[in-house]
Structure formats: C-alpha cells, structure tokens
Amino acid sequence: MPHDHSHGHCQGHSHEHGHAHGHGHSHGHGHSHGLGGHHHAPAHYDRAFAIGTALNLGFVAVEAVYGVLANSVALLADAGHNLSDVLGLLLAWGAAWMTRRRPTTRHTYGFGSSSILASLLNAVVLLIAVGAIAWEAFGRLIHPQPVEGGTVMWVAAVGIAINAGTAWLFMGGKDTDLNIRGAYLHMAADAAVSLGVVIAALLIGWTGWLWLDPLVSLGIVVVIVIGTWGLLRESANLAMNAVPEGIDRAAVEGYLAALPGVTAVHDLHIWGLSTTDTALTAHIVRPGCGTDDDLLKRVAQELKDRFGIGHATIQVEHDGQDCGLAPADVV
C-alpha cells in the first residue's frame, strides 16, 4: 500500500488518539550547528587532554620551585593558577569521556549533562583562581617586594609556550562545545597571565618600579574575568534547562506552526542534553489528521539540519483544547 508523500498533508483516515513520538536519532550524519547537533566531544580530544595535563603538571612543579627561589608572587600565583588549570582540564576530560557513555535504565538521557556541570565548575574554578591572584596582587601593591626579574621572565616565557600550545589543541572545538571552550579558555587565560609576567619583569628591569608586578597581574585578572563571564552565564543557563544559545526558539515554533495541517503548537520545550546535544518536545494540533509517520520523520530530520536539535519528540493532537499542558504558563 503506497504512502502519500505529498508533503505530509492530512490524509482521509484518522488514527484513534494520534499520540506520535518522532525521534530524530539518525546518528552518523548531520553536522553540528551552534551548540546543537547530535555528536559528542570526539575521542581525538582525549589526546589533547592528556598532552595538556602532562605539560601543565610538569610546568606547575617548575614554577613553584622557581617562584620560591626568585621570591616572585607572580610566579607562585601563576603556579597556583596552572594547578587550577590542571583541575579544569581533568574536569573537562572526565566530562567528555562520560558524555560518550551509553544511556542506562536510570540515566535514560545518558551522561551528557556532566559536560554542562564541568563547564560550569570550570568557570567557577577559574574565577576563584583569579580572585586569589587579585587578593595577592593588592597586598603587593601596598607592600612592594623585590623580584628576581630574569628568572621570572624565563620561566613565564616557557609558560606562554606550554599554555598557548595546549589552548591551540582545543581551538577546533571551542565554538561547538562549551565544555571544550572551558578547557580552551583556561589555557588561553594562563598564556595571558604568563605573558603579563614577562612584560612585568621586563618593565621592572627597565624602570625599577616594583609595583608593576602586581599591577600587571590585576590587569590580567580583569581580562580573564571578562572572558570567563560568558562561559559562566552560558553554563548556568544550560544547567537551568534554558534554550541553548544559537537556537532561535521563535523560529523553531514558527517552523512547527507552518507544518501542513497544524493549527496550533504548545508545550514547546528546547534544552541542552549536553554541551553539544539539544532536545525538543512539543505538542502540535492537527484537527482531522491521523498520525503521519513520514511527516514526523521529516520534521525530526529538518529540526536537526536547520536548528541543530538532534533529539525531537513530537506529540500530535486532534484537539488541543483538552490538553492540560496547552496554557503557556503551565510547565
């Protein structure tokens, strides 16, 4: 019996209750748009995480030793900050691994939301770390301390190379995965701190102004806070099930409302399953229409291709009046 493929218009027959669930699960293809798309942090980032963690742990040890020898708060603060970076990398790495685990009967959506928690924690850890740097820097502004400029400069120069190199490893994923962006921001912020240390050491050697060391530290703190604020806000929004940035809710609703035979759309929810996957549930009212599997299949695919929503569940109703979830103020 041939199906009618004419753009999913209402067909004569009508199924009993028309509750249809269209799942857009076609794994394997469909590119990621914004923070949507049904893909996880690729396994090749495991190598980036391993390299970044090893390099940074080694560098923390070097910085701590030379920070004590050179009596530089800038180096010791940088060592502490780098240690928070190692924690940040391990957090992001663990979340990327968790996201690839299969769903269980208890965790039916899988473990993707661990990447949201990791990016949120990453932002918080980064802000606490720069708070500690700022506190120490204020102390040094009031009581300037002599600094061994040469040692500081060389150690920090190594830091620029290590941190910028690690940040570069995560550059490819920073715009599509908030968790990877957290790791990237951590490393880029560290490269900036190290660069500031080099500049401060050069200027102190030239002018003898000891207050330049803490002043440059404070300047870098401001830059990092500005960069981290977006990560914190976006992670917190995802944790609160907000519509992911880069997805236009009104456009999605408009698309669903314009489907053949649809007279109303209600109970529309769009939220992040992880830092890369987005889910949608909606009720569409199609009076006198049956359950059109071809239409639902097409809708699921178009939601994925156009909006980056990889997990769509659509419920079809004949008469939206009876639905208790129809009012806009009902969750």
XYZ file of C-alpha atoms in Angstrom:
331
model
C 0.000 0.000 0.000
C 1.854 3.125 -1.186
C 2.242 6.023 1.231
C 1.238 9.514 0.266
C 4.455 11.570 0.282
C 2.804 14.813 -0.778
C 4.405 16.999 1.897
C 2.568 15.308 4.737
C -0.918 16.801 4.139
C -3.800 15.409 6.151
C -4.953 12.068 4.906
C -8.552 10.858 4.998
C -8.137 8.270 7.728
C -7.661 9.323 11.315
C -5.988 7.234 13.988
C -7.589 6.917 17.376
C -5.524 9.199 19.603
C -2.739 10.418 17.405
C -0.015 10.469 20.082
C 3.093 10.160 17.981
C 6.667 10.404 19.058
C 9.079 11.303 16.299
C 12.643 10.750 17.418
C 15.363 12.396 15.380
C 18.062 9.871 16.092
C 19.797 9.430 12.765
C 23.336 9.084 14.147
C 26.294 9.343 11.877
C 25.429 12.329 9.747
C 24.068 15.807 10.315
C 26.614 18.466 11.168
C 26.569 20.444 14.371
C 25.040 23.899 14.205
C 25.941 26.153 17.087
C 25.749 24.107 20.268
C 23.167 21.694 18.816
C 23.731 18.634 16.671
C 23.877 15.062 17.834
C 27.555 14.493 18.393
C 29.763 14.088 21.428
C 33.192 15.508 22.162
C 35.253 13.439 19.693
C 37.622 10.876 21.161
C 40.594 12.600 19.492
C 40.333 15.306 22.179
C 41.464 12.660 24.683
C 44.969 13.070 23.283
C 44.732 16.860 23.642
C 43.610 16.476 27.267
C 46.420 14.007 28.033
C 49.129 16.219 26.480
C 47.757 19.364 28.135
C 47.519 17.754 31.581
C 51.048 16.286 31.451
C 52.657 19.525 30.221
C 50.871 21.658 32.791
C 51.616 19.392 35.747
C 55.319 19.478 34.882
C 55.202 23.242 34.495
C 53.447 23.726 37.871
C 56.368 21.982 39.586
C 58.957 24.132 37.756
C 57.073 27.373 38.512
C 56.600 26.577 42.193
C 60.326 25.880 42.695
C 61.489 28.991 40.831
C 58.744 31.132 42.377
C 60.166 30.380 45.833
C 63.790 30.870 44.685
C 63.046 34.193 42.920
C 60.590 35.461 45.580
C 58.017 36.249 42.896
C 54.343 36.273 43.812
C 53.600 36.471 40.103
C 55.258 33.091 39.532
C 53.733 31.459 42.618
C 50.294 32.801 41.711
C 50.813 31.525 38.188
C 51.776 28.090 39.561
C 48.581 28.038 41.633
C 46.582 29.157 38.641
C 48.176 26.463 36.485
C 47.226 23.890 39.110
C 43.610 25.062 38.847
C 44.037 24.612 35.102
C 45.094 21.005 35.522
C 41.935 20.509 37.598
C 39.922 22.251 34.873
C 41.418 20.029 32.175
C 40.746 16.878 34.199
C 37.150 18.011 34.797
C 36.555 18.672 31.085
C 38.297 15.419 30.117
C 36.196 13.378 32.551
C 33.009 15.000 31.244
C 33.993 14.381 27.606
C 34.516 10.706 28.488
C 31.226 10.494 30.434
C 29.315 12.023 27.513
C 30.330 9.090 25.306
C 28.944 6.510 27.736
C 25.742 4.738 26.784
C 22.423 5.567 28.495
C 21.307 3.303 31.343
C 17.856 2.419 32.702
C 18.415 5.036 35.411
C 20.194 7.703 33.340
C 17.951 7.449 30.294
C 19.449 10.512 28.577
C 22.979 9.218 29.087
C 25.632 11.249 30.911
C 25.879 14.234 28.576
C 24.837 16.743 31.215
C 28.137 16.042 33.018
C 29.719 18.266 30.339
C 27.379 21.109 31.404
C 28.386 20.630 35.059
C 32.082 20.516 34.090
C 31.928 23.769 32.109
C 30.053 25.419 34.998
C 32.629 24.175 37.526
C 35.437 25.225 35.186
C 34.123 28.786 35.113
C 33.764 28.872 38.910
C 37.280 27.440 39.486
C 38.746 29.974 37.054
C 37.016 32.868 38.830
C 38.187 31.641 42.267
C 41.756 31.340 40.932
C 41.807 34.900 39.571
C 40.252 36.095 42.843
C 43.260 34.645 44.684
C 45.650 36.349 42.233
C 43.851 39.679 42.718
C 43.996 39.358 46.532
C 47.739 38.675 46.479
C 48.351 41.459 43.955
C 46.557 44.045 46.137
C 48.808 43.015 49.034
C 51.893 43.557 46.887
C 50.655 46.960 45.717
C 50.574 48.108 49.354
C 53.871 46.398 50.280
C 56.057 46.093 47.135
C 58.562 43.209 47.207
C 61.826 42.810 45.316
C 61.586 40.433 42.357
C 64.289 38.407 40.572
C 63.327 39.605 37.090
C 65.500 37.339 34.944
C 64.367 34.029 36.432
C 60.730 35.089 36.436
C 60.891 36.091 32.798
C 62.373 32.833 31.525
C 60.034 30.593 33.497
C 56.997 32.618 32.396
C 58.179 32.517 28.756
C 58.090 28.698 28.927
C 54.565 29.085 30.352
C 53.422 31.089 27.350
C 54.585 28.315 25.004
C 53.008 25.492 27.047
C 49.674 27.217 27.651
C 49.278 28.660 24.164
C 50.173 25.247 22.702
C 47.580 23.482 24.859
C 44.938 26.127 24.037
C 45.673 25.535 20.347
C 44.880 21.806 20.782
C 41.322 22.766 21.821
C 40.845 25.562 19.303
C 38.844 23.434 16.855
C 36.087 22.580 19.328
C 35.717 25.824 21.265
C 32.821 27.177 19.168
C 30.721 23.987 19.090
C 31.263 22.535 22.576
C 31.003 24.616 25.753
C 32.982 22.003 27.693
C 35.901 22.206 25.231
C 35.568 26.017 25.329
C 36.047 25.864 29.116
C 39.322 23.974 28.655
C 40.394 26.347 25.880
C 39.609 29.454 27.974
C 41.542 28.061 30.911
C 44.664 27.575 28.810
C 44.336 30.860 26.895
C 43.891 32.712 30.215
C 47.044 31.071 31.505
C 49.025 32.082 28.450
C 47.838 35.666 29.084
C 48.936 35.517 32.742
C 52.381 34.232 31.702
C 52.670 36.956 29.054
C 51.823 39.539 31.726
C 54.546 38.147 33.980
C 57.122 38.527 31.163
C 56.013 42.113 30.447
C 56.128 42.992 34.170
C 59.632 41.501 34.541
C 60.893 43.460 31.503
C 59.404 46.731 32.748
C 60.705 46.253 36.326
C 64.208 45.583 34.953
C 63.953 48.766 32.909
C 62.326 51.114 35.446
C 62.853 49.506 38.847
C 59.171 50.048 39.671
C 58.274 47.053 41.847
C 54.552 47.870 41.819
C 54.381 46.922 38.131
C 54.399 43.206 39.071
C 51.059 43.309 40.955
C 49.578 45.949 38.631
C 50.061 43.773 35.536
C 48.575 40.826 37.486
C 45.445 42.890 38.219
C 45.126 43.900 34.564
C 45.208 40.254 33.506
C 42.639 39.355 36.178
C 40.205 41.818 34.563
C 40.777 40.277 31.105
C 40.206 36.719 32.412
C 37.037 37.673 34.322
C 35.570 39.238 31.176
C 36.393 36.098 29.161
C 35.083 33.710 31.817
C 31.821 35.538 32.484
C 30.289 34.350 29.188
C 31.254 30.734 29.969
C 29.706 31.022 33.445
C 26.480 32.568 32.152
C 26.045 30.080 29.309
C 26.876 27.052 31.502
C 24.469 28.223 34.214
C 21.722 28.710 31.605
C 22.248 25.176 30.235
C 22.219 23.788 33.787
C 18.851 25.555 34.257
C 17.466 23.931 31.059
C 17.388 27.224 29.143
C 17.168 27.192 25.344
C 20.821 26.803 24.226
C 22.440 29.898 22.737
C 22.433 29.803 18.960
C 18.925 28.296 18.783
C 16.067 30.684 17.976
C 13.021 29.390 19.859
C 10.609 31.644 17.926
C 11.966 30.322 14.613
C 11.512 26.710 15.772
C 7.942 27.445 16.890
C 7.244 29.199 13.589
C 8.570 26.208 11.646
C 6.365 23.761 13.578
C 3.279 26.027 13.286
C 3.731 26.204 9.483
C 3.641 22.413 9.038
C 0.773 21.050 6.868
C -2.495 20.813 8.787
C -1.093 22.279 12.027
C -3.394 24.821 13.703
C -1.506 25.286 16.992
C 1.757 24.466 18.771
C 2.011 24.256 22.559
C 4.106 22.785 25.365
C 7.282 23.520 23.358
C 10.484 22.867 25.302
C 14.066 23.110 23.998
C 17.015 22.319 26.278
C 20.577 21.044 26.251
C 21.183 17.342 26.938
C 24.901 18.145 26.999
C 27.154 20.963 25.811
C 26.692 19.656 22.248
C 23.298 17.887 22.116
C 19.890 19.571 22.155
C 16.458 18.052 22.812
C 12.963 19.267 21.961
C 9.465 18.225 22.965
C 6.295 19.794 21.538
C 2.592 19.179 21.042
C 1.186 20.033 17.607
C -2.563 20.235 16.952
C -3.691 18.762 13.587
C -7.516 18.542 13.509
C -8.894 15.648 11.443
C -5.421 14.288 10.690
C -4.037 10.927 11.542
C -0.557 10.121 12.707
C 1.682 10.776 9.719
C 4.939 8.913 10.333
C 6.528 10.296 7.168
C 5.842 13.847 8.311
C 7.230 13.189 11.789
C 10.348 11.644 10.295
C 10.847 14.659 8.053
C 10.252 17.099 10.926
C 12.842 15.308 13.089
C 15.399 15.495 10.277
C 14.675 19.162 9.492
C 14.901 20.152 13.173
C 18.328 18.530 13.180
C 19.558 20.031 9.913
C 18.145 23.545 10.347
C 18.331 24.105 14.091
C 20.861 21.565 15.363
C 18.222 19.806 17.505
C 19.166 16.119 17.424
C 16.569 14.640 19.785
C 12.992 15.679 18.922
C 9.784 14.237 20.374
C 6.563 15.477 18.760
C 3.094 14.673 20.104
C 0.229 15.040 17.621
C -3.232 16.015 18.919
C -6.579 16.378 17.124
C -7.982 18.929 19.539
C -5.607 20.991 21.680
C -8.444 22.183 23.938
C -8.326 19.038 26.079
C -4.570 19.217 26.704
C -3.729 20.240 30.270
C -0.297 21.415 29.091
C -1.680 23.812 26.466
C -1.649 27.059 28.535
C 1.625 28.968 28.121
C 2.110 29.340 31.891
C 1.920 25.574 32.525
C 5.163 23.627 32.562
